[in-house]
Coordinates of C-alpha atoms in Angstrom, one line a residue:
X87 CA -61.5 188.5 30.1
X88 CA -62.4 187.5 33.6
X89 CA -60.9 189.5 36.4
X90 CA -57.6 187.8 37.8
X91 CA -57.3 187.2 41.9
X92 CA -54.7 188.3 43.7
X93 CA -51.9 185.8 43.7
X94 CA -49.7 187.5 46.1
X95 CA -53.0 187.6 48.9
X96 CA -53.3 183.3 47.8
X97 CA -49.7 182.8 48.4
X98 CA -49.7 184.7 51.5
X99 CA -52.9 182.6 52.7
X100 CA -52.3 179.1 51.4
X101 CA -49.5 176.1 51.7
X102 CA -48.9 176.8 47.9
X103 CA -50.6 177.3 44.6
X104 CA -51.3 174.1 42.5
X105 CA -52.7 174.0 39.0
X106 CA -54.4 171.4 37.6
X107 CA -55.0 170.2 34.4
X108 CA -57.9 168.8 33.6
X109 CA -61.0 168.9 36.0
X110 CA -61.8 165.2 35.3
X111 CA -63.4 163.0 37.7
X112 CA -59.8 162.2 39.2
X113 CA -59.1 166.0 38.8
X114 CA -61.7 167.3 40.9
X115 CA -61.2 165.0 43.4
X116 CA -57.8 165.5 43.7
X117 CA -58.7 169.4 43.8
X118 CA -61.3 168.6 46.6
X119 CA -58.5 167.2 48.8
X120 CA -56.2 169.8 48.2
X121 CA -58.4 172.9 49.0
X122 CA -59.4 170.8 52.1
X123 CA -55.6 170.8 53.4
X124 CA -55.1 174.8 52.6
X125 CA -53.6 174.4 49.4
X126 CA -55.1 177.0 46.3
X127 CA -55.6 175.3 43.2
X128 CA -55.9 176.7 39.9
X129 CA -57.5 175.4 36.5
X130 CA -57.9 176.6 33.0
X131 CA -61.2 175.4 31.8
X132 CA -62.4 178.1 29.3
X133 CA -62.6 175.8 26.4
X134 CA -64.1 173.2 28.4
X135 CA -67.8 171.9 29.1
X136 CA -70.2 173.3 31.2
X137 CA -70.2 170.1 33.1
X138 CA -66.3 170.4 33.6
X139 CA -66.6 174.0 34.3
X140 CA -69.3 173.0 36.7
X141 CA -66.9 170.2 38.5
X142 CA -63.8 172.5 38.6
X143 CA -66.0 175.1 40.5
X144 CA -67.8 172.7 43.0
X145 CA -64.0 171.6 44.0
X146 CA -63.7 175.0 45.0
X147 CA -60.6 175.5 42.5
X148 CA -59.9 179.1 41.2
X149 CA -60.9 179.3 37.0
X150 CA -58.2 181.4 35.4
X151 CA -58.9 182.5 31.5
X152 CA -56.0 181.0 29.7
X153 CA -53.2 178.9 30.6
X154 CA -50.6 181.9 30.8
X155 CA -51.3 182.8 34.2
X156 CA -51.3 179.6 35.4
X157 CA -48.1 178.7 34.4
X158 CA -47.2 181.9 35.5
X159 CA -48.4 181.8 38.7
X160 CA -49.0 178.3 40.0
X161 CA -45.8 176.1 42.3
X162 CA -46.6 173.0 40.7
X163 CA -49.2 172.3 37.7
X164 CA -50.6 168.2 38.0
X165 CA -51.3 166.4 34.6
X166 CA -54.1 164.3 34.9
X167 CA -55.5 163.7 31.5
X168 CA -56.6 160.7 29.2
X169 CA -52.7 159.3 28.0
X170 CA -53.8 160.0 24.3
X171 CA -53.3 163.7 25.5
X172 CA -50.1 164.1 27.8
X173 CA -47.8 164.9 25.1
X174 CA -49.8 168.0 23.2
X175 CA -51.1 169.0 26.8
X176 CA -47.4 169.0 27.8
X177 CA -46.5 171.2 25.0
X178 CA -49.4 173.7 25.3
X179 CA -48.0 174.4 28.9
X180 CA -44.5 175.1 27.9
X181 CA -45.3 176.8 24.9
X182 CA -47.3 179.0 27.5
X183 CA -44.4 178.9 29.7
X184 CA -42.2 180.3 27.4
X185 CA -41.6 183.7 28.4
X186 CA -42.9 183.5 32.1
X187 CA -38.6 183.0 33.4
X188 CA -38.5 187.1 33.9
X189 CA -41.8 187.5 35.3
X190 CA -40.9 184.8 38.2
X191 CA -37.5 186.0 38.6
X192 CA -35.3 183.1 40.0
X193 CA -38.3 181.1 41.0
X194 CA -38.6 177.6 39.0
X195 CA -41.5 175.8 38.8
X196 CA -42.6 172.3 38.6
X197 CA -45.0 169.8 36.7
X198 CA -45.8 166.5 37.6
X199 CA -47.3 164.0 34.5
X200 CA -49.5 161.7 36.8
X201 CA -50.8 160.1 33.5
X202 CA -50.9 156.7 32.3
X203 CA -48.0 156.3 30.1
X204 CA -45.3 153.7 29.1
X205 CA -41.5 154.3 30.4
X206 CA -40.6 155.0 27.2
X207 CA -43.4 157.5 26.3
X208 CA -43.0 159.6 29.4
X209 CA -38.7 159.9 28.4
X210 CA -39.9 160.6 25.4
X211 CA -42.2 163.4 26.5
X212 CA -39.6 164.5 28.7
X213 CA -37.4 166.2 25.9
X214 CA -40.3 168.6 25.6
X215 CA -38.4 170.3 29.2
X216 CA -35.0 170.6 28.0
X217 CA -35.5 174.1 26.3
X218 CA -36.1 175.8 30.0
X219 CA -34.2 174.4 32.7
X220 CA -36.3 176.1 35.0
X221 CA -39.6 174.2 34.5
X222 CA -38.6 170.5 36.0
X223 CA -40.7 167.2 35.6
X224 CA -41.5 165.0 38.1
X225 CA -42.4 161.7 36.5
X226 CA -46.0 160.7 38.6
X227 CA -49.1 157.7 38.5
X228 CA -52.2 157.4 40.5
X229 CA -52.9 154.1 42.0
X230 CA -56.7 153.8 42.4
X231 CA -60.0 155.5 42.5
X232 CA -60.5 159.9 43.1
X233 CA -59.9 161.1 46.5
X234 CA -63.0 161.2 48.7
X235 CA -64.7 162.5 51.8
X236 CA -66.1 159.8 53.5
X237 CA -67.7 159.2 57.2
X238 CA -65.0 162.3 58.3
X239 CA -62.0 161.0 56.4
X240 CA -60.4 161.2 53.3
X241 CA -59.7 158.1 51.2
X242 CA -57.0 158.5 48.7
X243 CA -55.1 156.9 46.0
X244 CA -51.9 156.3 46.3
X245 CA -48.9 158.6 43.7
X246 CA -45.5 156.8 42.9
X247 CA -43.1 159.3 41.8
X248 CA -39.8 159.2 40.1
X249 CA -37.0 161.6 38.8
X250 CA -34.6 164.2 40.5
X251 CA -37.7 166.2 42.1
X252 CA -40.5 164.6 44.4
X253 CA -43.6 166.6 45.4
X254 CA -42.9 166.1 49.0
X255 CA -39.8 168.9 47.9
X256 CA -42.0 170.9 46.3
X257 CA -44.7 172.3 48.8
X258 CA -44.9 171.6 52.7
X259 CA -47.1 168.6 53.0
X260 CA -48.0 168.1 49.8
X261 CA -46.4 164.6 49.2
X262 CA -48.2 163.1 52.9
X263 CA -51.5 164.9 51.6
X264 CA -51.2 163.2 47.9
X265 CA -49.8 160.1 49.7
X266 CA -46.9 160.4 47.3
X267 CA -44.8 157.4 47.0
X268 CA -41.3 158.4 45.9
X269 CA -39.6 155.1 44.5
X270 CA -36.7 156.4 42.3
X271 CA -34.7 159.2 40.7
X272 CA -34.7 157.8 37.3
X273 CA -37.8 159.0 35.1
X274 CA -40.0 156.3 34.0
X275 CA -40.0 154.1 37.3
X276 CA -43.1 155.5 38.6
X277 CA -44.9 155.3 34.8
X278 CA -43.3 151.9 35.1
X279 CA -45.2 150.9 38.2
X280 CA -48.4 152.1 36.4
X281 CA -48.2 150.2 33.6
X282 CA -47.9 146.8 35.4
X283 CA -49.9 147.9 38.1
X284 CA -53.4 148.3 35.9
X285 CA -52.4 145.7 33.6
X286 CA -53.9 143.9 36.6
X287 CA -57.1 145.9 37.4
X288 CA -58.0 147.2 33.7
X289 CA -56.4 143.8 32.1
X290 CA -58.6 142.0 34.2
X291 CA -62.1 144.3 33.1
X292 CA -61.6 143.3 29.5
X293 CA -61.2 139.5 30.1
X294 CA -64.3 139.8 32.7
X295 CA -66.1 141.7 30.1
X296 CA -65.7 139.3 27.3
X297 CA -66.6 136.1 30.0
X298 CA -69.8 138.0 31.0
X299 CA -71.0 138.7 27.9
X300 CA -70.5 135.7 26.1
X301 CA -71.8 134.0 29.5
X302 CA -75.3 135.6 28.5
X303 CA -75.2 134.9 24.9
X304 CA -74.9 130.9 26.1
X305 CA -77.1 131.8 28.2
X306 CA -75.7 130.7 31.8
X307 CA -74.5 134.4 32.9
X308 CA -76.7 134.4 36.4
X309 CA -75.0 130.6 36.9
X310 CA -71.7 132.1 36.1
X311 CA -71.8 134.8 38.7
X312 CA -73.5 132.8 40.8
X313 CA -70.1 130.2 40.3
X314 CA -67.9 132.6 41.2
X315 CA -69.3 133.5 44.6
X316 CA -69.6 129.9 45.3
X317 CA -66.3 128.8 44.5
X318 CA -64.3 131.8 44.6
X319 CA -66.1 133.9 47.4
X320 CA -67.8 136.9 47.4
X321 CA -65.2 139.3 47.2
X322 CA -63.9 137.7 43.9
X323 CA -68.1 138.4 42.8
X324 CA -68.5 141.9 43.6
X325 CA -64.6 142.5 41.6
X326 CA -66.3 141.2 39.1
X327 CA -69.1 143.0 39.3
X328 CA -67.5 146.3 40.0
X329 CA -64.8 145.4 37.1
X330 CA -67.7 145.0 34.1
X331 CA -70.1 147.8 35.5
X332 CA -67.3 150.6 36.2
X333 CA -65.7 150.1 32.7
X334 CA -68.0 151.6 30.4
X335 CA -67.6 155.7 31.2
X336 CA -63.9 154.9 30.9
X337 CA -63.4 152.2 27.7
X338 CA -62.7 155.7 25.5
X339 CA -60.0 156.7 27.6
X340 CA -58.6 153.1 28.6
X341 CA -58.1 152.2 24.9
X342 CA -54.7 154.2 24.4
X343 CA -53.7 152.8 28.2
X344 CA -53.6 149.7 27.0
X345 CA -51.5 150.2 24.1
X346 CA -49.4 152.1 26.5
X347 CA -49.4 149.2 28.6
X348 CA -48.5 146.5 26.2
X349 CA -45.6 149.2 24.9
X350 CA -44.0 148.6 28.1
X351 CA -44.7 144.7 28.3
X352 CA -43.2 144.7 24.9
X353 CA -40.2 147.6 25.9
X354 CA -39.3 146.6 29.2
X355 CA -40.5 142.9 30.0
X356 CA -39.2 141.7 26.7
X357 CA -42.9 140.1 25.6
X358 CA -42.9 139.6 22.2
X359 CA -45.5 140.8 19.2
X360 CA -47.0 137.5 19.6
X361 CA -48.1 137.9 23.3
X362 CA -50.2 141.2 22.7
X363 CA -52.8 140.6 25.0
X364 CA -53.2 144.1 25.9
X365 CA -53.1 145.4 22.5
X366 CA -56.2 143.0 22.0
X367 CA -57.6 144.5 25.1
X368 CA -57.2 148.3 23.5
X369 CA -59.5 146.9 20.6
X370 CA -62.6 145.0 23.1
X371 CA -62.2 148.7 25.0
X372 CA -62.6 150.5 21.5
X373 CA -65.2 148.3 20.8
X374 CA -66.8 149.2 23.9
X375 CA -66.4 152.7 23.1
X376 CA -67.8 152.9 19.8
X377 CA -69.7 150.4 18.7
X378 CA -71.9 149.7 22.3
X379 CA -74.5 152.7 23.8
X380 CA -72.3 152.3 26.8
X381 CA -69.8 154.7 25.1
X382 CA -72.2 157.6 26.3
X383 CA -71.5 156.7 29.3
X384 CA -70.5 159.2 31.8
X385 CA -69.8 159.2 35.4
X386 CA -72.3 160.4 37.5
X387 CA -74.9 160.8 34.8
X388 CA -74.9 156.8 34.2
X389 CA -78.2 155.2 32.2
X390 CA -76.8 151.9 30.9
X391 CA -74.5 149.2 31.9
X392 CA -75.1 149.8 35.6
X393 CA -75.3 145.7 36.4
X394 CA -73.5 143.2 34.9
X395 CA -76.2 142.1 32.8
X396 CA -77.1 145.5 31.8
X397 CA -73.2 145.9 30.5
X398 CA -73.5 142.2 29.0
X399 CA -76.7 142.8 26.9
X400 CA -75.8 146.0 25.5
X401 CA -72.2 144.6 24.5
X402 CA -74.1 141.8 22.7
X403 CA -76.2 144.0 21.2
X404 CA -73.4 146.3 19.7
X405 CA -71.6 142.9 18.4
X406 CA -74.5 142.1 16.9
X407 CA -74.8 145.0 15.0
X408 CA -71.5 144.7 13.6
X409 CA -71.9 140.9 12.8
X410 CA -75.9 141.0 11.6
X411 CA -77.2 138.9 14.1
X412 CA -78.5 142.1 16.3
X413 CA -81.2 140.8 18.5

């Protein structure tokens, strides 16, 4: 097992120790930022890819072996994982957390779910906390792209928060530095504000997906983007563009969102079966996923659908498949 650092000798030189979990593009970044305002962060990426191991190590986070001493050790562990995984990652933590109490003392500790999940999925996955009063939940979303150091400054997304704790209680700083956004005590407000939130930005890629792609098989796609910065201005073409070419690492990930997201139009907006939309967006993302090349997709090792009609002619392509009429 690798050789632990010294926690107390962290502590004693840092704001505060922050685990994360997992070292995703949004993860890392968010790691990036924190290191860069004298916070320590701390990961467990042993069962993880090189790749991931590789990004959690260029953020200049600290790789622990398992997740006991992270739990053990860390003020506040962030959640930033595909939705399809908050609840089990949730319960690996705690389960790890189980017998940590004496080993802390009186200290409590703190997680923040920062995923993208309905109102009624993240109450739900907040009964997993009511064993050990000690650990409290801070119900969090991220509103936009990975932090970033650009031209001498950071750019940031913006964190809603909800629920009895904010992060701006937690650690000195930390909530200006995440550019927290505390809205409400009650859990589920901040999830809340996520869901309608990207029901606009990723609701939006999946009905400029489908227009793009049957565009090209009429065969007018360079008149229709061509349309849209003549009628609707250039800054309503390059959404566009950056809406259908950004999609594709992501579609795997974005599929249980928008189930998540139609839960809550169904939950909380009182939109009936009939009005799924976003469950039909779930399916052209799955679609997208596994039935295209564009499902290999990574970011920051992209090959395909890096122009709209790169994403267009491989979408075509994988409906043809499915229907026969491949090209």
């Amino acid at each position: 097992m690798a050789e632990l650092p010294d926690f107390d000798a962290l502590r004693s030189t840092h704001l505060g120790l922050v685990g994360i979990i997992s070292m995703g593009d949004m993860g890392s970044g968010i790691a990036r930022l924190l290191v860069a305002h004298g916070y320590a962060v701390l990961t467990n990426v042993s069962d993880r890819s090189e790749d991931t191991q590789s990004r959690a190590r260029d953020s200049g986070a600290i790789l622990l072996p398992s997740d006991e001493p992270l739990v053990q050790h860390a003020d506040l562990i962030l959640s930033i994982v595909p939705p399809a995984e908050a609840y089990p990652t949730a319960k690996r933590i705690l389960l790890a957390s189980v017998d940590d109490r004496e080993k802390r003392g009186k200290r409590g500790w703190y997680y923040a779910d920062l995923n993208a999940l309905s109102p009624s999925t993240l109450v739900s996955l907040s009964s997993l906390f009511n064993p050990l009063p000690h650990v409290n939940l801070i119900d969090g979303s991220i509103l936009g792209g990975p932090p970033a150091f650009v031209d001498g400054e950071w750019t940031r997304p913006v964190i809603p928060t909800s629920g009895p704790v904010s992060l701006s209680g937690v650690l000195p700083g930390l909530g200006e530095v995440l550019r927290e956004k505390y809205i409400s005590s009650d859990l589920g407000r901040a999830s809340g504000l996520k869901m309608v939130f990207a029901s606009l930005s990723k609701g939006y890629a999946a009905v400029a997906l489908q227009a793009v792609t049957t565009a090209r098989q009429l065969g007018v796609l360079p008149e229709l983007l061509e349309s849209v910065a003549e009628v609707q201005g250039e800054q309503a073409a390059k959404r566009l563009e950056r809406a259908v070419t950004g999609l594709a690492p992501k579609a795997g990930r974005w599929v249980r969102e928008m189930e998540e997201i139609g839960l809550t139009h169904r939950e909380n907006g009182g939109w009936g079966g009939e009005h799924g939309i976003f469950e039909a967006a779930a399916r052209i993302y799955s679609t997208v996923a596994h039935e295209t090349v564009l499902g290999r997709e990574k970011i920051g090792k992209r090959e395909r659908g890096t122009t709209v009609e790169g994403v267009a002619g491989a979408v075509a392509e994988g409906l043809g498949k499915r229907t026969g009429k491949g090209e």
